[in-house]
GROMACS .gro file of C-alpha atoms in nm:
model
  198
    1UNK     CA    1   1.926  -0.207  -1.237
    2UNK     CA    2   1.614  -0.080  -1.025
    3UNK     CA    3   1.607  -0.217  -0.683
    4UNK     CA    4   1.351  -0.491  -0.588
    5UNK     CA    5   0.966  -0.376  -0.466
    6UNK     CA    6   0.817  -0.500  -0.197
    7UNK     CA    7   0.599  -0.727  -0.444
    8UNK     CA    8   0.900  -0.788  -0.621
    9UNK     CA    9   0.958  -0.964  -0.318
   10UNK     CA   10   0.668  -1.148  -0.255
   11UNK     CA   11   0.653  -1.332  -0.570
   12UNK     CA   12   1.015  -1.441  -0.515
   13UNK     CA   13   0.937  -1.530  -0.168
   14UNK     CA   14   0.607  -1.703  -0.330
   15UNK     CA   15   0.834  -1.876  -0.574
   16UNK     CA   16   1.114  -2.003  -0.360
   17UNK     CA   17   1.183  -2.303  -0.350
   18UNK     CA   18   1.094  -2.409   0.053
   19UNK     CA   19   1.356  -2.708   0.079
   20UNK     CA   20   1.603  -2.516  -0.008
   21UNK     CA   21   1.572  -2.189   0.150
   22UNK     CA   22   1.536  -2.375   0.501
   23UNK     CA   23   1.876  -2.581   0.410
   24UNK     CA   24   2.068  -2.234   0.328
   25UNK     CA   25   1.891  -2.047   0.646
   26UNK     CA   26   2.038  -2.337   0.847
   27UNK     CA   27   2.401  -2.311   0.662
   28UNK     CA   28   2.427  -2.002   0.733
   29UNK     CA   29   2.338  -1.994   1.102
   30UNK     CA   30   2.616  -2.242   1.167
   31UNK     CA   31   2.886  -2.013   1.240
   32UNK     CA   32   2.678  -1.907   1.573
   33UNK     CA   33   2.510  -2.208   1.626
   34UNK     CA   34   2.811  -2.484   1.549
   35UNK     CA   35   2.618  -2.825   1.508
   36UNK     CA   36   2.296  -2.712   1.830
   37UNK     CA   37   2.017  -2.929   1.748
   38UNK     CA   38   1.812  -2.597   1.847
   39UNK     CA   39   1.838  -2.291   1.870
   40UNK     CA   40   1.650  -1.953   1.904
   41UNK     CA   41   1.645  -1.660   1.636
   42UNK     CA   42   1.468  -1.381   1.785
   43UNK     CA   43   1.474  -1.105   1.544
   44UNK     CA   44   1.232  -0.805   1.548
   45UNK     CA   45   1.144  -0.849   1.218
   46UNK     CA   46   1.061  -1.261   1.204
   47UNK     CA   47   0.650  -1.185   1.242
   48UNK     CA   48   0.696  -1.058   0.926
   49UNK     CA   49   0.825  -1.365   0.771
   50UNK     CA   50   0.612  -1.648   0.972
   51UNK     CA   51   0.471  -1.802   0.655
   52UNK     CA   52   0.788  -1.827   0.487
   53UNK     CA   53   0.969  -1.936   0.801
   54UNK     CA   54   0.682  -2.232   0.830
   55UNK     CA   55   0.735  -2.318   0.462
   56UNK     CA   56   1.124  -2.351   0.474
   57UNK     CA   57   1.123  -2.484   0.854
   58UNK     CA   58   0.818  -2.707   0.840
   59UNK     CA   59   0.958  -2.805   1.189
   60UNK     CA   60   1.053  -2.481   1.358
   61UNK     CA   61   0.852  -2.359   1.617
   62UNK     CA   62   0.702  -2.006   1.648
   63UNK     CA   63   0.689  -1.839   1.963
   64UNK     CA   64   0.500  -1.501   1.996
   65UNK     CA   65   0.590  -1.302   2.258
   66UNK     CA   66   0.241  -1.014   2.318
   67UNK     CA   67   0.299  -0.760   2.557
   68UNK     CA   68   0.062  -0.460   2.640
   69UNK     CA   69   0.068  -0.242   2.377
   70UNK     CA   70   0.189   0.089   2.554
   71UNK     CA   71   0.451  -0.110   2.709
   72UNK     CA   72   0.537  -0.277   2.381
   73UNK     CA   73   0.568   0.069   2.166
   74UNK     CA   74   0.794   0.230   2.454
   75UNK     CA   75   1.046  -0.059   2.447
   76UNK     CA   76   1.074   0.014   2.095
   77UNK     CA   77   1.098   0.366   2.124
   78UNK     CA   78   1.350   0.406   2.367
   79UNK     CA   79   1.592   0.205   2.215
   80UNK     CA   80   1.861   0.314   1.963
   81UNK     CA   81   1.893   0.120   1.641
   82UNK     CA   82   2.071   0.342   1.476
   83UNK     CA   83   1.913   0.269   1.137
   84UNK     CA   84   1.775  -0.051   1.077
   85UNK     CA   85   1.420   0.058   1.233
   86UNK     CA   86   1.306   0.392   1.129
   87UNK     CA   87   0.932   0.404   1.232
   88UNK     CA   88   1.085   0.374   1.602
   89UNK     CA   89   1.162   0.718   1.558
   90UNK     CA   90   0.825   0.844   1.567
   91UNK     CA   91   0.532   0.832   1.758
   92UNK     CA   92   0.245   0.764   1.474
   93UNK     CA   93   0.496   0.579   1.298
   94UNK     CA   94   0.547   0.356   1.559
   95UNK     CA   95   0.158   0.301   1.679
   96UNK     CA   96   0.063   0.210   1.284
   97UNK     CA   97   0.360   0.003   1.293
   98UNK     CA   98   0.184  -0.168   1.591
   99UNK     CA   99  -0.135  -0.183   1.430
  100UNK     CA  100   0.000  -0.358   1.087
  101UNK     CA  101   0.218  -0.603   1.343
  102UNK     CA  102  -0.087  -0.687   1.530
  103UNK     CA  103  -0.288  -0.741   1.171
  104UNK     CA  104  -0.023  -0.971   1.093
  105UNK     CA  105  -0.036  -1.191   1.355
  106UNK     CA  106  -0.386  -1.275   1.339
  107UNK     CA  107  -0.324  -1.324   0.960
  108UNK     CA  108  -0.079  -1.602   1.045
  109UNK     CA  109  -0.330  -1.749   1.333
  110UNK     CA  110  -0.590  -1.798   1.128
  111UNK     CA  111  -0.369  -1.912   0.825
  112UNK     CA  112  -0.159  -2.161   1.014
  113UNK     CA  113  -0.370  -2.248   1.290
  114UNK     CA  114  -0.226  -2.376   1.583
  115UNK     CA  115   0.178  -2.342   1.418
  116UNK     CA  116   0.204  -2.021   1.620
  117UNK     CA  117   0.258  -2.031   2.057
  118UNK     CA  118   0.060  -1.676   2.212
  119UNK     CA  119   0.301  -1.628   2.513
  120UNK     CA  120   0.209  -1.334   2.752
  121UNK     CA  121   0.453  -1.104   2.869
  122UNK     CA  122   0.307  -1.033   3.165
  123UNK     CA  123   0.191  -1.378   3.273
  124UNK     CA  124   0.542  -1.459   3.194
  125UNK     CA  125   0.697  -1.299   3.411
  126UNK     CA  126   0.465  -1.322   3.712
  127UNK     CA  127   0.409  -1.745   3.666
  128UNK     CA  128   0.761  -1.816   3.490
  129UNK     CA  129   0.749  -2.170   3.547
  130UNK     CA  130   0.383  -2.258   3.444
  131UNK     CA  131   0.481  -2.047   3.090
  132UNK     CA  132   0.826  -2.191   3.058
  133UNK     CA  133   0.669  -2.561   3.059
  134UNK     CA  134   0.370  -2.424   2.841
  135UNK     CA  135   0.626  -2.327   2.596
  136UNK     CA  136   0.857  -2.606   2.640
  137UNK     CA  137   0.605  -2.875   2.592
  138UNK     CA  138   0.453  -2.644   2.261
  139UNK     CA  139   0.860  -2.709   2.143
  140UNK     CA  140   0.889  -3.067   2.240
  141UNK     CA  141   1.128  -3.032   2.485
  142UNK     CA  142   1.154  -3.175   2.814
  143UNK     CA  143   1.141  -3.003   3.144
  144UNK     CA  144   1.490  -2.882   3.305
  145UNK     CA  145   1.494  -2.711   3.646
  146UNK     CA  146   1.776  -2.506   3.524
  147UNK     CA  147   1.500  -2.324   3.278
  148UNK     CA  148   1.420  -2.152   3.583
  149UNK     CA  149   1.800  -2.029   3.632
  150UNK     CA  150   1.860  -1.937   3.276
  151UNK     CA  151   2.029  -1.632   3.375
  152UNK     CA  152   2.328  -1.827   3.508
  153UNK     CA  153   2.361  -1.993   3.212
  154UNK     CA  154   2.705  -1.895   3.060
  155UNK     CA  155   2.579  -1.984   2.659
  156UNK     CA  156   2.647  -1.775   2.421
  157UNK     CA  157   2.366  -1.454   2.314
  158UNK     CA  158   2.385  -1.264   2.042
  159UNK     CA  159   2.074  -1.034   2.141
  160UNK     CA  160   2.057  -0.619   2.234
  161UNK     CA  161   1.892  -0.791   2.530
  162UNK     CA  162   2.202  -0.977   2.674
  163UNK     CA  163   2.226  -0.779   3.000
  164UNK     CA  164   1.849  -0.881   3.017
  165UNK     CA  165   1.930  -1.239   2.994
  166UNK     CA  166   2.233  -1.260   3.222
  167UNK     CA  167   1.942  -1.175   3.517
  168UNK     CA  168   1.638  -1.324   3.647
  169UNK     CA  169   1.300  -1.220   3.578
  170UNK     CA  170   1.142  -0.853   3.678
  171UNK     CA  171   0.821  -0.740   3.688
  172UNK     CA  172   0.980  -0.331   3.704
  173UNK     CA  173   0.877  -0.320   3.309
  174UNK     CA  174   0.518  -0.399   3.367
  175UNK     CA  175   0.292  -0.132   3.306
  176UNK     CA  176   0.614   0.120   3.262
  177UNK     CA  177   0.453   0.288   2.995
  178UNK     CA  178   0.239   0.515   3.272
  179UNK     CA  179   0.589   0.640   3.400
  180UNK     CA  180   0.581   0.818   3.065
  181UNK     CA  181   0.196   0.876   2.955
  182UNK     CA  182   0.243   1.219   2.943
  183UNK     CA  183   0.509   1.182   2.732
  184UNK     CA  184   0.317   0.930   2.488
  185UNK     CA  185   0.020   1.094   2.416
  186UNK     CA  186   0.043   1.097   2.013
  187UNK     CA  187   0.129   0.685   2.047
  188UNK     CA  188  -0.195   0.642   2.272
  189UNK     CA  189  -0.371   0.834   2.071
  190UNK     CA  190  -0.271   0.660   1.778
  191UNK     CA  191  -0.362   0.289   1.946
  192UNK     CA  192  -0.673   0.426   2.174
  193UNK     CA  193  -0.853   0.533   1.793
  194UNK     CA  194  -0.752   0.188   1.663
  195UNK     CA  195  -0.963   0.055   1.957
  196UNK     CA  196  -0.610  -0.107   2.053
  197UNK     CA  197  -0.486   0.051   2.397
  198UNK     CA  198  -0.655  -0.066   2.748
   0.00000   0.00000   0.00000
């Protein structure tokens, strides 16, 4: 038996029925998530899937994390993954990576308008409560003071960030990609042709 295309997939994921997909996604999160009301999945990969995740989670919210470009690509790049990300290997990989992840996303904007938060890295962490209540209120959540103390929050995170979590915001990673321009020239390059990189 062949393995599945990448069309292959798309008609199944075309086909599927909605309903039930969001029932089994939520069945099978439960061993993590116990019987949470909410909860956050923050995979790499889960841009890739926004139309499907709308479909099967009608009332999920998307959150989209944008971050500078150069800083964005580095992140990636420094970061083992052993093998579940192979185009983080490799400069041009990575920057047409970027550029299909950044087509993407304005597919699903102007698809499902509104359905999708824009949340800037930067802004984030420089204003962290003014963003925290923009994307609290965008999830129908109520304001906590503690949101602003998350890292002393002992909940459980399954995330290659946790040491990240576990401390409060920094502005070090901000424009870290210049520590390393001349290290990054085939990823500028790559985005600076694309009319991406500022």
């Amino acid at each position: 038996m062949k393995p599945a295309s990448r069309l292959d997939f798309i008609r199944l994921a075309v086909s599927a029925n909605s309903e039930q997909l969001g029932r089994e996604y939520i069945a099978s999160t439960r061993p993590q998530t116990a019987d949470h009301d909410r909860f956050i999945d923050k995979l790499p990969l889960n841009f890739l899937y926004c139309g499907l995740i709308h479909r099967a989670l009608p009332n999920a919210r998307i959150i989209h994390l944008k971050r500078h470009p150069m800083d964005t690509c580095l992140a990636i790049y420094k970061t083992l993954f052993k093998q579940a990300y192979p185009f983080s290997y490799d400069q041009r990989e990575l920057g047409e990576y970027y550029l299909a992840y950044r087509d993407l996303m304005a597919h699903w904007h102007q698809v499902m308008p509104g359905k999708i938060l824009d949340v800037e890295y930067e802004s984030l962490v420089t204003d962290l409560e003014s963003q925290s209540r923009r994307l609290l209120d965008f999830c129908g959540l109520s304001w906590e003071d503690a949101c602003l103390q998350f890292h002393r929050s002992d909940a459980p995170s399954m995330t290659a960030s946790l040491a990240q979590v576990r401390q409060p915001v920094y502005t070090t990673s901000v424009g870290k990609w210049r520590h390393y321009a001349d290290k990054l020239g085939v990823l500028h390059e790559v985005l600076l042709d694309a009319g991406v990189q500022r």
